[in-house]
């Protein structure tokens, strides 16, 4: 390599080099212990939820008059990709999803624009609408969820304790926000009998007016004296339930006590709001969200200490449960990867010592902790935490970072064996291989550029692979050319190396092993076209086998021990009914030996305790149980057992739709196999979706085929006789408000207690809130009389839509399915997609069937990577041209890159491992590793030819000389992957790299020389 010889500089400045080794190692150790720890990398969640309420409106009104207006306006927002909405009685929920490639820094501005546009249309929404309420914190992860339960304490008591705990936890460093989960609002109910009110001639409006007048807070003025200002305060506000009972009513000239007319009680919200249960007991949850840049493990320790102090002061009978503990998960995850890293280091050391000897192996061994230390130091500088992706990248890099050190030290040993002194031998590696090594290092790093520069959610999630591997590779080159020569100079013994070489005569490569390898190589050169043809045949066969036999996936399932059970009741089911079914499932879990603990949620899903959790919001007919199992085997056993119970006729769950699933890695997709049916007409969409579901149910690889919405719900329309109503002085609005009051209650005023505002609610007594009593409920008239509802309105039972889901402003029904065997979702999805083409041809204009699920998300990631592939190829070709200065030699090196597919396909088929996004990253990295070895060998051949050797001898001699370092570096990379094969997430990548590198290394030593000889028409001298 031209320019300053860094190896020579290192040997002439040994004290400086020693100082740098000590300082950089210390910096790396300190950085390692100060690096942030997290379960997953920092990830921008590009979804906002917008909730709007319109009490009294039916689904169709909400869809057309509310959701449509919101979606139409929000479609104008920059970076918006998909608008997905759910319209149901009284409520609209719109999910704003930004494009995968939205720059991270643009996301806050996009959310600001959404808020601005919502403000712009707020005045155009129908009267009575509450909201819209946007929530861009939808993707925040709760790193800890605690729960309070109490024997002898109701949820109101627990809520008061939880409020104080939340206040205390907010003071803990790095806590961004504390949220309460499963809170049930308190109410003061005025239960009234319609007959009793009528007998007294009292109307709800009169009760409300009396309460509001007494409970009002109004200014009473102040007095200024010569020195002070004195405020006047008027008493009368309610400070107890008894004060409310004693409220005086003046009706028809008579004074009545409120408690004599209605029953006054204090209780929880009825019907209940979405709730939380822990181990079958009602609970209040406390979720803690970490501030940006915080250390998960450090915050976990602080929270544990804070909760220990708080628990000691709680009333006897209140218990604190840890429902989700991400710090503990991260600690175990980091510990697991540390073990994998230690195993990989040990494997690489064993390879070095066994193949290079004690002293030479020690030189390589000492370079490993130095490279890792500097890498940790650089990770700290660039703000890269230790998390699932960066830790895996370190293990991947470990198999690569010793390559340069092995090449450099092996060159030193060869030259010392040839009689060179230590200084010359140590500096020769730099002049002969430093530039090819640098080129190879940059090529390997360049292979990861699609991960680093592609714009997708999956690539953002895995970005630290590119960052960490690139840092480690560049650092390994610097260590190989600066520190390894210094270590070799100090540790290698020239006399022993020369003595060892003399055992083999003058030529150190004249050993039985090398003679056999040379003979094999010469045979390959003489039969070059057979070798090339055989390799191409194997390559074509591997492509065919890959397409036909290797299954595809998006991301592997998570290795976490939690299982989720989604519980869906028919649309229109009440929260009470959902709670009953959840309680039945809790009964199963309490008796199961595989269960460590569980928490359940009624009317909502679990808060986001895991980045990729598919959170579902606000559905009375939905519940979810989060089950922590005892180990990985217990998780899989329990999943199978629950699925058998839920699907069997004896299980008693045939009337509901429970779904058991594991946590997912990568962007959340929910059901793995999904097909969407879209169109303008809801009934037509429903018919097409039924046909799609029939085809999916016929597929033997699928189970649990369902719809995301489909059923209609029961409703009663009150057909008002407007003529009669007018005569009585009653409007439709009066009837609606009165019915709302009798059945669900109307807030008349608020009872103030500390920081709580408790609604005082008038409603009908329990007997009045029955379906068969509707017709007889009293409606107050303008004259003060009461008439039954049946005199002014007819009750007509009807069926109406429970919910309408839309996608980009079109009603869209998704047909969902889970896998019944080990077949991958992508395989089945593509089979079904082809079968659905016949149905697509018959669809009316404007209707579509699209494939969703994991296949759609995987395609986004692959498309983003493919978009950056040309950039990668240009970078790689440029590096090769700079090194080789020859288009022909560059093409030869490039032709070796895809040959790893032979080994990749074989390994995936033998070990029955699917090929997904993570494995795809491994294949891209593999291409870089192959080209790295190829460019060093081709450049060595070029150097020998430049020195005057014949092309034949240059090919044979260079390949023989490069054989040992190529095999050693490949062995180190392959064996370092072994610990990763046991990881659920990294296993497919490890198998891909190992299988590909085994075959590609052999082809580098045999196929590449034959290809070079054929290309340049080299004949034996």
GROMACS .gro file of C-alpha atoms in nm, residues 140-522:
model
  383
  140UNK     CA    1  -4.489   0.451   2.362
  141UNK     CA    2  -4.368   0.138   2.541
  142UNK     CA    3  -4.434   0.086   2.912
  143UNK     CA    4  -4.111  -0.057   3.048
  144UNK     CA    5  -4.276  -0.153   3.377
  145UNK     CA    6  -4.638  -0.226   3.459
  146UNK     CA    7  -4.728  -0.267   3.825
  147UNK     CA    8  -5.073  -0.361   3.952
  148UNK     CA    9  -5.253  -0.303   4.280
  149UNK     CA   10  -5.501  -0.552   4.421
  150UNK     CA   11  -5.653  -0.542   4.766
  151UNK     CA   12  -5.856  -0.766   4.992
  152UNK     CA   13  -6.128  -0.544   5.133
  153UNK     CA   14  -6.046  -0.252   4.901
  154UNK     CA   15  -6.260  -0.159   4.601
  155UNK     CA   16  -6.121  -0.015   4.278
  156UNK     CA   17  -6.192   0.339   4.397
  157UNK     CA   18  -5.969   0.285   4.702
  158UNK     CA   19  -5.699   0.128   4.483
  159UNK     CA   20  -5.721   0.419   4.240
  160UNK     CA   21  -5.651   0.669   4.520
  161UNK     CA   22  -5.344   0.470   4.621
  162UNK     CA   23  -5.236   0.439   4.257
  163UNK     CA   24  -5.261   0.816   4.210
  164UNK     CA   25  -5.016   0.873   4.493
  165UNK     CA   26  -4.781   0.601   4.366
  166UNK     CA   27  -4.786   0.757   4.018
  167UNK     CA   28  -4.690   1.091   4.172
  168UNK     CA   29  -4.399   0.930   4.357
  169UNK     CA   30  -4.278   0.736   4.052
  170UNK     CA   31  -4.282   1.048   3.834
  171UNK     CA   32  -3.999   1.180   4.053
  172UNK     CA   33  -3.774   0.885   3.958
  173UNK     CA   34  -3.502   0.994   3.708
  174UNK     CA   35  -3.568   0.902   3.341
  175UNK     CA   36  -3.944   0.856   3.394
  176UNK     CA   37  -4.132   1.036   3.116
  177UNK     CA   38  -4.490   0.954   3.208
  178UNK     CA   39  -4.691   0.735   3.443
  179UNK     CA   40  -5.035   0.612   3.333
  180UNK     CA   41  -5.308   0.435   3.527
  181UNK     CA   42  -5.474   0.131   3.369
  182UNK     CA   43  -5.818  -0.012   3.431
  183UNK     CA   44  -5.945   0.291   3.624
  184UNK     CA   45  -6.318   0.288   3.698
  185UNK     CA   46  -6.461   0.635   3.755
  186UNK     CA   47  -6.666   0.692   4.070
  187UNK     CA   48  -7.022   0.818   4.039
  188UNK     CA   49  -7.293   0.934   4.278
  189UNK     CA   50  -7.617   0.784   4.148
  190UNK     CA   51  -7.966   0.922   4.197
  191UNK     CA   52  -8.179   0.615   4.124
  192UNK     CA   53  -8.535   0.724   4.048
  193UNK     CA   54  -8.861   0.535   4.002
  194UNK     CA   55  -9.062   0.674   3.708
  195UNK     CA   56  -9.387   0.618   3.898
  196UNK     CA   57  -9.260   0.792   4.212
  197UNK     CA   58  -9.137   1.097   4.018
  198UNK     CA   59  -9.473   1.117   3.841
  199UNK     CA   60  -9.662   1.096   4.169
  200UNK     CA   61  -9.470   1.393   4.308
  201UNK     CA   62  -9.485   1.580   3.979
  202UNK     CA   63  -9.106   1.614   3.980
  203UNK     CA   64  -8.901   1.626   3.663
  204UNK     CA   65  -8.529   1.547   3.629
  205UNK     CA   66  -8.476   1.906   3.511
  206UNK     CA   67  -8.606   2.037   3.845
  207UNK     CA   68  -8.374   1.803   4.037
  208UNK     CA   69  -8.080   1.915   3.826
  209UNK     CA   70  -8.156   2.284   3.873
  210UNK     CA   71  -8.179   2.247   4.252
  211UNK     CA   72  -7.850   2.057   4.273
  212UNK     CA   73  -7.664   2.298   4.047
  213UNK     CA   74  -7.787   2.606   4.232
  214UNK     CA   75  -7.676   2.475   4.570
  215UNK     CA   76  -7.349   2.324   4.450
  216UNK     CA   77  -7.241   2.623   4.240
  217UNK     CA   78  -6.908   2.797   4.290
  218UNK     CA   79  -6.967   3.163   4.213
  219UNK     CA   80  -6.775   3.478   4.302
  220UNK     CA   81  -6.915   3.658   4.607
  221UNK     CA   82  -6.685   3.957   4.579
  222UNK     CA   83  -6.416   4.094   4.808
  223UNK     CA   84  -6.349   4.390   5.034
  224UNK     CA   85  -6.040   4.608   5.030
  225UNK     CA   86  -5.928   4.754   5.362
  226UNK     CA   87  -5.640   4.990   5.412
  227UNK     CA   88  -5.403   4.694   5.440
  228UNK     CA   89  -5.570   4.377   5.305
  229UNK     CA   90  -5.801   4.229   5.047
  230UNK     CA   91  -6.066   4.006   5.206
  231UNK     CA   92  -6.251   3.751   4.990
  232UNK     CA   93  -6.608   3.642   5.057
  233UNK     CA   94  -6.694   3.270   5.018
  234UNK     CA   95  -7.050   3.132   5.014
  235UNK     CA   96  -7.110   2.784   5.158
  236UNK     CA   97  -7.348   2.527   5.019
  237UNK     CA   98  -7.123   2.309   4.801
  238UNK     CA   99  -7.165   1.937   4.859
  239UNK     CA  100  -6.904   1.789   5.095
  240UNK     CA  101  -7.077   1.460   5.173
  241UNK     CA  102  -7.333   1.220   5.032
  242UNK     CA  103  -7.569   1.316   5.314
  243UNK     CA  104  -7.565   1.682   5.201
  244UNK     CA  105  -7.683   1.562   4.858
  245UNK     CA  106  -7.963   1.357   5.014
  246UNK     CA  107  -8.075   1.661   5.212
  247UNK     CA  108  -8.098   1.889   4.910
  248UNK     CA  109  -8.426   2.084   4.922
  249UNK     CA  110  -8.664   2.078   4.626
  250UNK     CA  111  -8.949   2.327   4.584
  251UNK     CA  112  -9.216   2.160   4.373
  252UNK     CA  113  -9.568   2.298   4.330
  253UNK     CA  114  -9.523   2.509   4.642
  254UNK     CA  115  -9.406   2.216   4.852
  255UNK     CA  116  -9.059   2.156   4.997
  256UNK     CA  117  -8.929   1.805   4.937
  257UNK     CA  118  -8.607   1.636   5.048
  258UNK     CA  119  -8.415   1.476   4.755
  259UNK     CA  120  -8.348   1.160   4.956
  260UNK     CA  121  -8.724   1.106   4.994
  261UNK     CA  122  -8.772   1.097   4.619
  262UNK     CA  123  -8.465   0.915   4.485
  263UNK     CA  124  -8.212   0.666   4.621
  264UNK     CA  125  -7.867   0.833   4.657
  265UNK     CA  126  -7.565   0.594   4.642
  266UNK     CA  127  -7.194   0.617   4.567
  267UNK     CA  128  -7.034   0.356   4.345
  268UNK     CA  129  -6.829   0.282   4.038
  269UNK     CA  130  -6.918   0.361   3.678
  270UNK     CA  131  -7.206   0.150   3.541
  271UNK     CA  132  -7.171  -0.003   3.295
  272UNK     CA  133  -6.807  -0.055   3.373
  273UNK     CA  134  -6.526   0.092   3.166
  274UNK     CA  135  -6.244  -0.125   3.021
  275UNK     CA  136  -6.078  -0.297   3.316
  276UNK     CA  137  -5.772  -0.491   3.424
  277UNK     CA  138  -5.744  -0.814   3.626
  278UNK     CA  139  -5.435  -0.981   3.770
  279UNK     CA  140  -5.445  -1.354   3.848
  280UNK     CA  141  -5.825  -1.332   3.829
  281UNK     CA  142  -5.862  -1.035   4.070
  282UNK     CA  143  -5.973  -0.682   3.966
  283UNK     CA  144  -5.674  -0.448   3.969
  284UNK     CA  145  -5.552  -0.098   3.892
  285UNK     CA  146  -5.242  -0.092   3.672
  286UNK     CA  147  -4.958   0.160   3.688
  287UNK     CA  148  -4.760   0.185   3.364
  288UNK     CA  149  -4.422   0.361   3.352
  289UNK     CA  150  -4.289   0.506   3.025
  290UNK     CA  151  -3.918   0.587   3.001
  291UNK     CA  152  -3.784   0.919   2.883
  292UNK     CA  153  -3.592   0.922   2.554
  293UNK     CA  154  -3.226   0.825   2.600
  294UNK     CA  155  -3.281   0.657   2.937
  295UNK     CA  156  -3.115   0.335   3.048
  296UNK     CA  157  -3.376   0.060   3.084
  297UNK     CA  158  -3.178  -0.148   3.333
  298UNK     CA  159  -3.080   0.157   3.538
  299UNK     CA  160  -3.438   0.283   3.547
  300UNK     CA  161  -3.554  -0.065   3.641
  301UNK     CA  162  -3.327  -0.062   3.945
  302UNK     CA  163  -3.454   0.283   4.047
  303UNK     CA  164  -3.817   0.175   4.006
  304UNK     CA  165  -3.758  -0.143   4.205
  305UNK     CA  166  -3.611   0.059   4.491
  306UNK     CA  167  -3.893   0.315   4.473
  307UNK     CA  168  -4.166   0.049   4.471
  308UNK     CA  169  -4.002  -0.131   4.764
  309UNK     CA  170  -4.020   0.188   4.970
  310UNK     CA  171  -4.376   0.262   4.852
  311UNK     CA  172  -4.500  -0.092   4.923
  312UNK     CA  173  -4.377  -0.070   5.281
  313UNK     CA  174  -4.613   0.223   5.345
  314UNK     CA  175  -4.926   0.085   5.176
  315UNK     CA  176  -5.225  -0.012   5.389
  316UNK     CA  177  -5.231  -0.373   5.502
  317UNK     CA  178  -5.418  -0.584   5.247
  318UNK     CA  179  -5.304  -0.399   4.934
  319UNK     CA  180  -5.063  -0.606   4.724
  320UNK     CA  181  -4.829  -0.485   4.448
  321UNK     CA  182  -4.778  -0.714   4.147
  322UNK     CA  183  -4.518  -0.679   3.871
  323UNK     CA  184  -4.714  -0.743   3.551
  324UNK     CA  185  -4.450  -0.643   3.295
  325UNK     CA  186  -4.080  -0.600   3.370
  326UNK     CA  187  -3.883  -0.499   3.064
  327UNK     CA  188  -3.565  -0.420   3.264
  328UNK     CA  189  -3.552  -0.782   3.379
  329UNK     CA  190  -3.615  -0.904   3.022
  330UNK     CA  191  -3.338  -0.676   2.894
  331UNK     CA  192  -3.103  -0.793   3.167
  332UNK     CA  193  -3.164  -1.156   3.072
  333UNK     CA  194  -3.135  -1.073   2.701
  334UNK     CA  195  -2.805  -0.888   2.748
  335UNK     CA  196  -2.678  -1.171   2.968
  336UNK     CA  197  -2.776  -1.428   2.705
  337UNK     CA  198  -2.595  -1.237   2.430
  338UNK     CA  199  -2.296  -1.184   2.654
  339UNK     CA  200  -2.280  -1.560   2.693
  340UNK     CA  201  -2.310  -1.599   2.315
  341UNK     CA  202  -2.038  -1.338   2.266
  342UNK     CA  203  -1.813  -1.512   2.518
  343UNK     CA  204  -1.871  -1.847   2.343
  344UNK     CA  205  -1.793  -1.692   2.005
  345UNK     CA  206  -1.473  -1.534   2.142
  346UNK     CA  207  -1.371  -1.869   2.290
  347UNK     CA  208  -1.438  -2.045   1.958
  348UNK     CA  209  -1.232  -1.792   1.766
  349UNK     CA  210  -0.948  -1.823   2.018
  350UNK     CA  211  -0.952  -2.203   1.989
  351UNK     CA  212  -0.940  -2.174   1.609
  352UNK     CA  213  -0.648  -1.931   1.635
  353UNK     CA  214  -0.448  -2.136   1.885
  354UNK     CA  215  -0.504  -2.471   1.712
  355UNK     CA  216  -0.427  -2.344   1.364
  356UNK     CA  217  -0.159  -2.085   1.431
  357UNK     CA  218   0.015  -2.215   1.742
  358UNK     CA  219   0.046  -2.068   2.089
  359UNK     CA  220   0.246  -1.753   2.023
  360UNK     CA  221   0.086  -1.668   1.690
  361UNK     CA  222  -0.259  -1.746   1.827
  362UNK     CA  223  -0.190  -1.515   2.122
  363UNK     CA  224  -0.126  -1.225   1.883
  364UNK     CA  225  -0.466  -1.282   1.723
  365UNK     CA  226  -0.630  -1.343   2.060
  366UNK     CA  227  -0.506  -1.010   2.199
  367UNK     CA  228  -0.649  -0.824   1.902
  368UNK     CA  229  -1.004  -0.942   1.978
  369UNK     CA  230  -1.057  -0.758   2.310
  370UNK     CA  231  -0.881  -0.453   2.166
  371UNK     CA  232  -1.115  -0.437   1.865
  372UNK     CA  233  -1.420  -0.495   2.086
  373UNK     CA  234  -1.308  -0.227   2.332
  374UNK     CA  235  -1.262   0.033   2.058
  375UNK     CA  236  -1.597  -0.073   1.906
  376UNK     CA  237  -1.772  -0.021   2.241
  377UNK     CA  238  -1.604   0.319   2.268
  378UNK     CA  239  -1.730   0.418   1.921
  379UNK     CA  240  -2.080   0.284   2.000
  380UNK     CA  241  -2.086   0.513   2.303
  381UNK     CA  242  -1.979   0.810   2.090
  382UNK     CA  243  -2.249   0.740   1.827
  383UNK     CA  244  -2.517   0.666   2.086
  384UNK     CA  245  -2.575   0.301   1.995
  385UNK     CA  246  -2.723   0.106   2.287
  386UNK     CA  247  -2.680  -0.259   2.369
  387UNK     CA  248  -3.003  -0.416   2.244
  388UNK     CA  249  -3.122  -0.715   2.047
  389UNK     CA  250  -2.988  -0.592   1.711
  390UNK     CA  251  -2.655  -0.438   1.817
  391UNK     CA  252  -2.566  -0.740   2.032
  392UNK     CA  253  -2.635  -0.976   1.743
  393UNK     CA  254  -2.428  -0.751   1.517
  394UNK     CA  255  -2.135  -0.780   1.760
  395UNK     CA  256  -2.146  -1.159   1.737
  396UNK     CA  257  -2.164  -1.139   1.357
  397UNK     CA  258  -1.875  -0.892   1.354
  398UNK     CA  259  -1.667  -1.115   1.581
  399UNK     CA  260  -1.634  -1.374   1.307
  400UNK     CA  261  -1.510  -1.101   1.070
  401UNK     CA  262  -1.294  -0.881   1.288
  402UNK     CA  263  -1.018  -1.141   1.330
  403UNK     CA  264  -0.981  -1.181   0.951
  404UNK     CA  265  -0.742  -0.890   0.908
  405UNK     CA  266  -0.543  -0.983   1.218
  406UNK     CA  267  -0.508  -1.344   1.097
  407UNK     CA  268  -0.400  -1.228   0.750
  408UNK     CA  269  -0.144  -0.984   0.895
  409UNK     CA  270   0.005  -1.221   1.152
  410UNK     CA  271   0.010  -1.512   0.906
  411UNK     CA  272   0.208  -1.298   0.663
  412UNK     CA  273   0.451  -1.206   0.942
  413UNK     CA  274   0.499  -1.574   1.031
  414UNK     CA  275   0.562  -1.672   0.668
  415UNK     CA  276   0.827  -1.403   0.626
  416UNK     CA  277   0.995  -1.488   0.954
  417UNK     CA  278   1.001  -1.855   0.850
  418UNK     CA  279   1.173  -1.738   0.532
  419UNK     CA  280   1.447  -1.574   0.741
  420UNK     CA  281   1.330  -1.211   0.749
  421UNK     CA  282   1.395  -1.014   1.067
  422UNK     CA  283   1.105  -0.911   1.289
  423UNK     CA  284   1.084  -0.549   1.170
  424UNK     CA  285   1.082  -0.637   0.801
  425UNK     CA  286   0.834  -0.921   0.850
  426UNK     CA  287   0.602  -0.704   1.059
  427UNK     CA  288   0.599  -0.420   0.807
  428UNK     CA  289   0.582  -0.637   0.494
  429UNK     CA  290   0.217  -0.730   0.555
  430UNK     CA  291   0.125  -0.364   0.531
  431UNK     CA  292   0.298  -0.310   0.196
  432UNK     CA  293   0.157  -0.629   0.042
  433UNK     CA  294  -0.189  -0.681   0.189
  434UNK     CA  295  -0.299  -0.363   0.373
  435UNK     CA  296  -0.477  -0.213   0.073
  436UNK     CA  297  -0.646  -0.540  -0.035
  437UNK     CA  298  -0.747  -0.595   0.329
  438UNK     CA  299  -0.890  -0.242   0.347
  439UNK     CA  300  -1.075  -0.296   0.020
  440UNK     CA  301  -1.211  -0.627   0.145
  441UNK     CA  302  -1.313  -0.468   0.474
  442UNK     CA  303  -1.494  -0.184   0.300
  443UNK     CA  304  -1.662  -0.427   0.060
  444UNK     CA  305  -1.795  -0.632   0.353
  445UNK     CA  306  -1.917  -0.312   0.518
  446UNK     CA  307  -2.066  -0.196   0.188
  447UNK     CA  308  -2.268  -0.518   0.171
  448UNK     CA  309  -2.459  -0.394   0.476
  449UNK     CA  310  -2.542  -0.055   0.320
  450UNK     CA  311  -2.891  -0.170   0.209
  451UNK     CA  312  -2.972  -0.213   0.578
  452UNK     CA  313  -2.813   0.118   0.670
  453UNK     CA  314  -2.967   0.333   0.399
  454UNK     CA  315  -3.294   0.168   0.299
  455UNK     CA  316  -3.610   0.346   0.410
  456UNK     CA  317  -3.849   0.107   0.581
  457UNK     CA  318  -3.968   0.025   0.929
  458UNK     CA  319  -3.784  -0.309   0.919
  459UNK     CA  320  -3.461  -0.140   0.814
  460UNK     CA  321  -3.492   0.125   1.084
  461UNK     CA  322  -3.537  -0.157   1.332
  462UNK     CA  323  -3.220  -0.335   1.212
  463UNK     CA  324  -3.006  -0.026   1.133
  464UNK     CA  325  -2.757  -0.098   1.412
  465UNK     CA  326  -2.641  -0.411   1.225
  466UNK     CA  327  -2.492  -0.184   0.961
  467UNK     CA  328  -2.356   0.065   1.214
  468UNK     CA  329  -2.194  -0.186   1.451
  469UNK     CA  330  -2.053  -0.418   1.182
  470UNK     CA  331  -1.908  -0.123   0.987
  471UNK     CA  332  -1.747   0.021   1.301
  472UNK     CA  333  -1.605  -0.318   1.403
  473UNK     CA  334  -1.465  -0.394   1.056
  474UNK     CA  335  -1.292  -0.059   1.013
  475UNK     CA  336  -1.154  -0.081   1.367
  476UNK     CA  337  -1.032  -0.438   1.298
  477UNK     CA  338  -0.836  -0.313   0.995
  478UNK     CA  339  -0.673  -0.036   1.197
  479UNK     CA  340  -0.584  -0.283   1.471
  480UNK     CA  341  -0.442  -0.526   1.212
  481UNK     CA  342  -0.209  -0.266   1.057
  482UNK     CA  343  -0.111  -0.073   1.372
  483UNK     CA  344  -0.141  -0.287   1.684
  484UNK     CA  345  -0.105  -0.644   1.549
  485UNK     CA  346   0.245  -0.574   1.403
  486UNK     CA  347   0.348  -0.434   1.742
  487UNK     CA  348   0.212  -0.740   1.923
  488UNK     CA  349   0.375  -0.974   1.669
  489UNK     CA  350   0.702  -0.791   1.700
  490UNK     CA  351   0.692  -0.844   2.078
  491UNK     CA  352   0.560  -1.198   2.096
  492UNK     CA  353   0.677  -1.393   1.788
  493UNK     CA  354   1.012  -1.576   1.808
  494UNK     CA  355   1.191  -1.570   1.468
  495UNK     CA  356   1.440  -1.838   1.571
  496UNK     CA  357   1.166  -2.090   1.652
  497UNK     CA  358   0.978  -2.006   1.335
  498UNK     CA  359   1.289  -2.054   1.123
  499UNK     CA  360   1.361  -2.383   1.298
  500UNK     CA  361   1.005  -2.495   1.234
  501UNK     CA  362   1.032  -2.398   0.868
  502UNK     CA  363   1.357  -2.593   0.822
  503UNK     CA  364   1.172  -2.911   0.910
  504UNK     CA  365   0.988  -2.871   0.578
  505UNK     CA  366   1.292  -2.770   0.377
  506UNK     CA  367   1.329  -2.442   0.193
  507UNK     CA  368   0.965  -2.424   0.083
  508UNK     CA  369   0.731  -2.398   0.381
  509UNK     CA  370   0.443  -2.496   0.153
  510UNK     CA  371   0.616  -2.823   0.056
  511UNK     CA  372   0.425  -3.038   0.308
  512UNK     CA  373   0.206  -3.343   0.240
  513UNK     CA  374  -0.109  -3.140   0.295
  514UNK     CA  375  -0.009  -2.856   0.065
  515UNK     CA  376   0.115  -3.101  -0.198
  516UNK     CA  377  -0.228  -3.267  -0.202
  517UNK     CA  378  -0.404  -2.933  -0.219
  518UNK     CA  379  -0.173  -2.818  -0.500
  519UNK     CA  380  -0.253  -3.136  -0.695
  520UNK     CA  381  -0.629  -3.077  -0.650
  521UNK     CA  382  -0.588  -2.716  -0.759
  522UNK     CA  383  -0.388  -2.811  -1.068
   0.00000   0.00000   0.00000
